[in-house]
XYZ file of C-alpha atoms in Angstrom:
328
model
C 24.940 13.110 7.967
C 23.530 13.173 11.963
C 19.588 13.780 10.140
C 20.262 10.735 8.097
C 21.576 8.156 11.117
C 19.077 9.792 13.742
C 16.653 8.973 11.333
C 17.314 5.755 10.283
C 18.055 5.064 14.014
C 14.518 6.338 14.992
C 13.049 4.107 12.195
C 14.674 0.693 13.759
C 13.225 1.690 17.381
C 9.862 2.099 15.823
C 10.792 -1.401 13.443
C 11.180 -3.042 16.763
C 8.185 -1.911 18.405
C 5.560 -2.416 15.145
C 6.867 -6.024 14.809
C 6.682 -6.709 18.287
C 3.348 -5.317 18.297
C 2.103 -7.914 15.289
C 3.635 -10.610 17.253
C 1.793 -10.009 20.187
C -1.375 -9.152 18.328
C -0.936 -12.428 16.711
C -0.328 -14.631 19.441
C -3.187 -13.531 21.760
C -5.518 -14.606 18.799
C -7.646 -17.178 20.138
C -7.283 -20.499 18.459
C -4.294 -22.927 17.977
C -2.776 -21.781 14.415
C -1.510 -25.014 13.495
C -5.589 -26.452 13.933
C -6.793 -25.380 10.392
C -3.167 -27.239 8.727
C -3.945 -30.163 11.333
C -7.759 -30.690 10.208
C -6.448 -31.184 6.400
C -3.897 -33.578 7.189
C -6.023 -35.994 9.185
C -8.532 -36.075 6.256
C -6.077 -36.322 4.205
C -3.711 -39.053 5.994
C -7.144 -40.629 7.759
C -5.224 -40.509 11.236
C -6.054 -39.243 14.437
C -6.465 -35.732 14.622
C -3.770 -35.428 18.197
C -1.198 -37.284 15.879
C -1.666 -34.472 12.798
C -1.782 -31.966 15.250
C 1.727 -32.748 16.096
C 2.849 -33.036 12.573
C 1.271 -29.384 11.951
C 3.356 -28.152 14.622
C 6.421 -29.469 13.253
C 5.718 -28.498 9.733
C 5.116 -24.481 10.919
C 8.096 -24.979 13.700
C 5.671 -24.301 16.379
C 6.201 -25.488 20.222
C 3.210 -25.371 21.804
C 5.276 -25.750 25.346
C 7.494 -22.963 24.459
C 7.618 -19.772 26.609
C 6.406 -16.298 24.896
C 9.924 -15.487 25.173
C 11.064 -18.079 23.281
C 8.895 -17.685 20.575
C 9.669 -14.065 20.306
C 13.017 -14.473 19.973
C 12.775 -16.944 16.870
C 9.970 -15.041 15.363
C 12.202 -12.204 15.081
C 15.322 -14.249 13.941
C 13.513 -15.331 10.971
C 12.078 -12.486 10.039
C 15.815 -11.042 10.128
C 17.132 -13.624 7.962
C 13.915 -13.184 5.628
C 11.806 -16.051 6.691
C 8.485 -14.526 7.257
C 6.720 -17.493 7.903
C 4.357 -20.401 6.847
C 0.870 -19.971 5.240
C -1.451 -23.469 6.695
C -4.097 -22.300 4.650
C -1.796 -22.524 1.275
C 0.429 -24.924 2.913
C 3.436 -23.123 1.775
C 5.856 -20.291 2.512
C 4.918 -17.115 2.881
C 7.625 -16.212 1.015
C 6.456 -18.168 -2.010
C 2.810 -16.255 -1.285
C 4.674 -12.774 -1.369
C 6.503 -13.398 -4.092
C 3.777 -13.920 -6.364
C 1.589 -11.601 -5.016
C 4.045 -8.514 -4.845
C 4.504 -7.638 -8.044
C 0.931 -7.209 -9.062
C 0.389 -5.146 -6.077
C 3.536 -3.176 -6.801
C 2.243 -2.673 -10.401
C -1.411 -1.121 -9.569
C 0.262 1.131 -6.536
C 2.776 2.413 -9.259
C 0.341 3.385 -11.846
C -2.560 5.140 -9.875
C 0.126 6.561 -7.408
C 1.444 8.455 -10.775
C -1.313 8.924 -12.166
C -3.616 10.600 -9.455
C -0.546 12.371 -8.116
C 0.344 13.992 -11.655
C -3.295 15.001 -12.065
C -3.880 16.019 -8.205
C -1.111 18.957 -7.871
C -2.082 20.176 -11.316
C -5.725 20.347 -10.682
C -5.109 21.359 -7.165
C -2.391 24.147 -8.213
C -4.749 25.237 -10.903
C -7.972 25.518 -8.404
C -6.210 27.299 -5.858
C -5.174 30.131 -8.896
C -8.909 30.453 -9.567
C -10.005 31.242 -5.754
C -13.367 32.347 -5.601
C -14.471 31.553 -9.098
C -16.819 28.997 -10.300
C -13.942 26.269 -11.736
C -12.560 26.320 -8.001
C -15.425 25.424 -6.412
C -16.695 22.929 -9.084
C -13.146 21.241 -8.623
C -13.204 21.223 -4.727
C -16.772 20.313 -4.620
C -15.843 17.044 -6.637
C -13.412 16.566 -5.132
C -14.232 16.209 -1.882
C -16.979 14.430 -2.726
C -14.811 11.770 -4.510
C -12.714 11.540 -1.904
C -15.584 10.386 1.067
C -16.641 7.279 -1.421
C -14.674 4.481 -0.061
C -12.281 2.806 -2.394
C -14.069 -0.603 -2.381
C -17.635 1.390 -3.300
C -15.781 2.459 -6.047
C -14.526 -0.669 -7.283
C -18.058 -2.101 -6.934
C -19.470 0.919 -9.009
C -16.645 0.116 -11.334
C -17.041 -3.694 -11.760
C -20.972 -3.437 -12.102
C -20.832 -0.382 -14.699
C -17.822 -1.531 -17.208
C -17.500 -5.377 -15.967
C -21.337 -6.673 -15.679
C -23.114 -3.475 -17.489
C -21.004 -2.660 -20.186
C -18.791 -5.512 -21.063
C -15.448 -2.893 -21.349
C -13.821 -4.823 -18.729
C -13.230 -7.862 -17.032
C -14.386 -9.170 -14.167
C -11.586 -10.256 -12.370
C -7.988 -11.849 -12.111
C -4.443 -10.460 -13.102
C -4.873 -12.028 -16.627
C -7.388 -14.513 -18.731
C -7.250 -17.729 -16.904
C -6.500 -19.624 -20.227
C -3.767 -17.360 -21.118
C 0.109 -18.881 -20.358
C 2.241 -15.661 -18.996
C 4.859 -14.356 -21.594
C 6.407 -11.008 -23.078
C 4.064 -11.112 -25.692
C 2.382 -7.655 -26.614
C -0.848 -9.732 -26.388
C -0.391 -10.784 -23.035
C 0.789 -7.496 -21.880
C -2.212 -5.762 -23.240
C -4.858 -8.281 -20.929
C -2.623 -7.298 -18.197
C -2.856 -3.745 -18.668
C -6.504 -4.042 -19.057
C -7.290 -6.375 -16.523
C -5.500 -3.997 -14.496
C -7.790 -0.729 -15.508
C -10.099 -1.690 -12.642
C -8.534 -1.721 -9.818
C -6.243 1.278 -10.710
C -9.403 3.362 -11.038
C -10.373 2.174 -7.540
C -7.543 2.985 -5.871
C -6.519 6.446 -7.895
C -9.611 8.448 -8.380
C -10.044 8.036 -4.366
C -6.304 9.482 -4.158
C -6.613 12.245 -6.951
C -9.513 13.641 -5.372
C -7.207 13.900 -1.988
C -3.995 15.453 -3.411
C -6.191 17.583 -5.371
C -7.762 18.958 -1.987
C -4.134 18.847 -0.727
C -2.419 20.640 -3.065
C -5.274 23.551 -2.927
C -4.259 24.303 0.187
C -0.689 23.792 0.263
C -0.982 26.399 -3.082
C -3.596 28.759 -1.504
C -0.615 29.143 1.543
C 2.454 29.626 -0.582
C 0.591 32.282 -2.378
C 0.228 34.203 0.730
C 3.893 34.105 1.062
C 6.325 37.068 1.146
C 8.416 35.784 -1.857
C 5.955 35.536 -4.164
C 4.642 39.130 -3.344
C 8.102 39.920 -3.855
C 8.012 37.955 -7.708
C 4.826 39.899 -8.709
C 6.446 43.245 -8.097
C 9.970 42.038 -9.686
C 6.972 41.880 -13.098
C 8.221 38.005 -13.354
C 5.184 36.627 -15.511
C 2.255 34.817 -14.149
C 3.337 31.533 -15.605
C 7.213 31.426 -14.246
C 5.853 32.399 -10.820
C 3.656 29.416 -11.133
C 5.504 26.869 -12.373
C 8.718 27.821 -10.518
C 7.580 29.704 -6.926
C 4.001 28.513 -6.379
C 3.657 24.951 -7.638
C 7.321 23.674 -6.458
C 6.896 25.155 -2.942
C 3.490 23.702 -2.938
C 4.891 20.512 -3.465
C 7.254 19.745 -0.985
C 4.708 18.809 1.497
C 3.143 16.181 -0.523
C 6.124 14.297 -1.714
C 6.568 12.975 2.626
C 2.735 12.277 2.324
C 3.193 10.379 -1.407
C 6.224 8.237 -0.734
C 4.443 6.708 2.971
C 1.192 6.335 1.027
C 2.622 3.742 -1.154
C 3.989 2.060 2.069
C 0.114 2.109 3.629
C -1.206 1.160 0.597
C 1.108 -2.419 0.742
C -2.118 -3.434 2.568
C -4.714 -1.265 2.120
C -6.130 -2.522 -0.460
C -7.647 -5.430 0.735
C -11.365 -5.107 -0.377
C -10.500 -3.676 -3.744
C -7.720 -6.144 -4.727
C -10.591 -9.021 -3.265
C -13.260 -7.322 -5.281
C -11.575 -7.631 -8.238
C -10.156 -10.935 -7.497
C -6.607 -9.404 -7.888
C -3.965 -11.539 -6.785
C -2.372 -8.692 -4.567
C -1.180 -8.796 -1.320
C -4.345 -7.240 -0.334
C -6.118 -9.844 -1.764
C -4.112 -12.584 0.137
C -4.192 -10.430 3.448
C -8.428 -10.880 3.051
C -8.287 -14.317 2.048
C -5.591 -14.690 5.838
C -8.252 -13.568 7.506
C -11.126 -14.892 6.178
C -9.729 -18.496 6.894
C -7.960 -17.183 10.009
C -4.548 -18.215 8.371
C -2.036 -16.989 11.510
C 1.116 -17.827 9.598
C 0.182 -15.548 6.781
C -1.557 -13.160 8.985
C 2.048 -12.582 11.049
C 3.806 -12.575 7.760
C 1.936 -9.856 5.824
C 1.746 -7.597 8.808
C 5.567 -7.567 8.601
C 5.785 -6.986 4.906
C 3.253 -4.035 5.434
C 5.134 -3.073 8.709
C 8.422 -2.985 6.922
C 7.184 -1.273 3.370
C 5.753 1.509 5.646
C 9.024 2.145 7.861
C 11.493 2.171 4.618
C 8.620 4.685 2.658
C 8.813 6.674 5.671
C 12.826 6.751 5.532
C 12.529 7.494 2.008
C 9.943 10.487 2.296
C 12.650 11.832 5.028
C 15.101 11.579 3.316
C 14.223 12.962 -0.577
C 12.356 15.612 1.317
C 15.938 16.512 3.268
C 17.401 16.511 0.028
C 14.859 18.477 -2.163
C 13.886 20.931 0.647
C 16.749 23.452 1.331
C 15.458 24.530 4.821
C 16.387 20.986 5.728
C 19.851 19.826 5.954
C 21.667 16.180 6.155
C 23.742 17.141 9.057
């Protein structure tokens, strides 16, 4: 098990130095975090802006007399025990802000992750088979044609062609507005289509990419001794696809899949705000859009940490999947 705990050991070193890297990032932003939390409580208490400065310190736990050092050292003790901080903008946890907002995120990644991947290495696989023909260079041309549109273009394209031009979907939000959440099949069905948008946005980008991917990664296996070997043993074409060509092909992708999910924790800022998804993405624009610190710090970490444990994960499926590499 030495790949496993050198791993795992590599991916704290490289915890520690991401989240010190937010904190620092954070902290040398100009601007007193606590102002924004201070300016709504002397409207809203009519008192003197020093005196609800002081308050909005106290509510975030900030010291403004503190030492870097100090605040270091407590920034990383909460985020160890889970706390990852306080939103001024929301005035409330960021917990409470993650906990609503992770799930829908979580649901869109899920469903375009599977579905561009399962259509990428097929159409990928199958272009690479046809090298030199007209389908292969129709499906690479698209392809990397898709794949230089930005995601948010495409959610724009999206929104104006079935949302404003068409009426097929809606134009925003996780769910209708006057609808109370249940496990009704009703409500489940405005989810799924409210939903269609965004997962377009995010998976035709990434289909286009695995597709070009997998081409390659196919094109190079092909080449390979072994399969040489298959074609003379008479094994049909199919078997030495399916079995030899398209699972050696794979094995590259499945590192690159599992730390995409972790990237896209964030990444999705403009399309999740486009759509007015309540995603983290959506939240992370909104942080910085109102200059939100608090939630700033504590998003960075989510996205910090999701990336590390996909990366951990990728290493460690791939280890176990991939007989050249062994858990020793």
């Amino acid at each position: 098990m030495n790949y496993f705990v050198n791993r795992l050991l590599y991916l704290l070193v490289v915890f520690v130095i991401a989240i010190s890297g937010v904190f620092v990032l954070v902290n040398n932003m100009p601007g007193d975090p606590a102002y924004g939390l201070a300016v709504y409580i002397a409207q809203q208490r009519n008192m003197q802006f020093e005196q609800a400065l002081d308050i909005a310190h106290k509510m975030m736990g900030i010291d403004p007399h503190e030492s870097v050092v100090t605040r270091y050292v407590k920034f990383m003790n909460n985020l160890l025990r889970g706390n990852f901080g306080y939103s001024t903008f929301y005035n409330t946890s960021v917990n409470e802000i993650i906990a609503r907002a992770l799930p829908w995120t979580l649901f869109v990644i899920s469903l375009a992750t599977f579905i561009s991947f399962s259509i990428g290495i097929y159409l990928g696989a199958f272009a690479a088979q046809k090298r030199g023909k007209t389908i292969d260079t129709l499906i690479s041309t698209l392809a990397s044609i898709i794949q230089a549109i930005p995601p948010f273009i495409l959610a724009v394209l999206i929104l104006f062609v079935f949302s404003v031009r068409f009426r097929l979907l809606p134009l925003g939000g996780a769910y209708p507005v006057d609808m109370e959440p249940s496990l009704s099949i009703s409500f489940i069905g405005k989810v799924l289509l409210h939903a269609v948008g965004p997962i377009l946005a995010v998976a035709i980008p990434q289909m286009a990419s695995w597709t070009l991917s997998m081409r390659g990664n196919t094109a190079q296996v092909m080449e390979e001794d072994f399969i040489r070997f298959a074609e003379m043993r008479g094994l049909a074409d199919s078997v030495i696809a399916s079995k030899y060509i398209r699972n050696n092909a794979m094995l590259p992708l499945v590192a690159s899949l599992a730390i995409g999910i972790g990237y896209m924790l964030g990444g999705q800022t403009l399309v999740e705000s486009i759509f007015n998804y309540p995603g983290i993405g959506f939240y992370f624009g909104k942080a910085i859009a109102v200059r939100d610190f608090g939630l700033l710090t504590g998003l960075f970490s989510l996205i910090v940490i999701g990336v590390i444990v996909a990366t951990f994960v990728a290493d460690f499926v791939y280890a176990l999947i991939d007989p050249r590499v062994k858990l020793k």
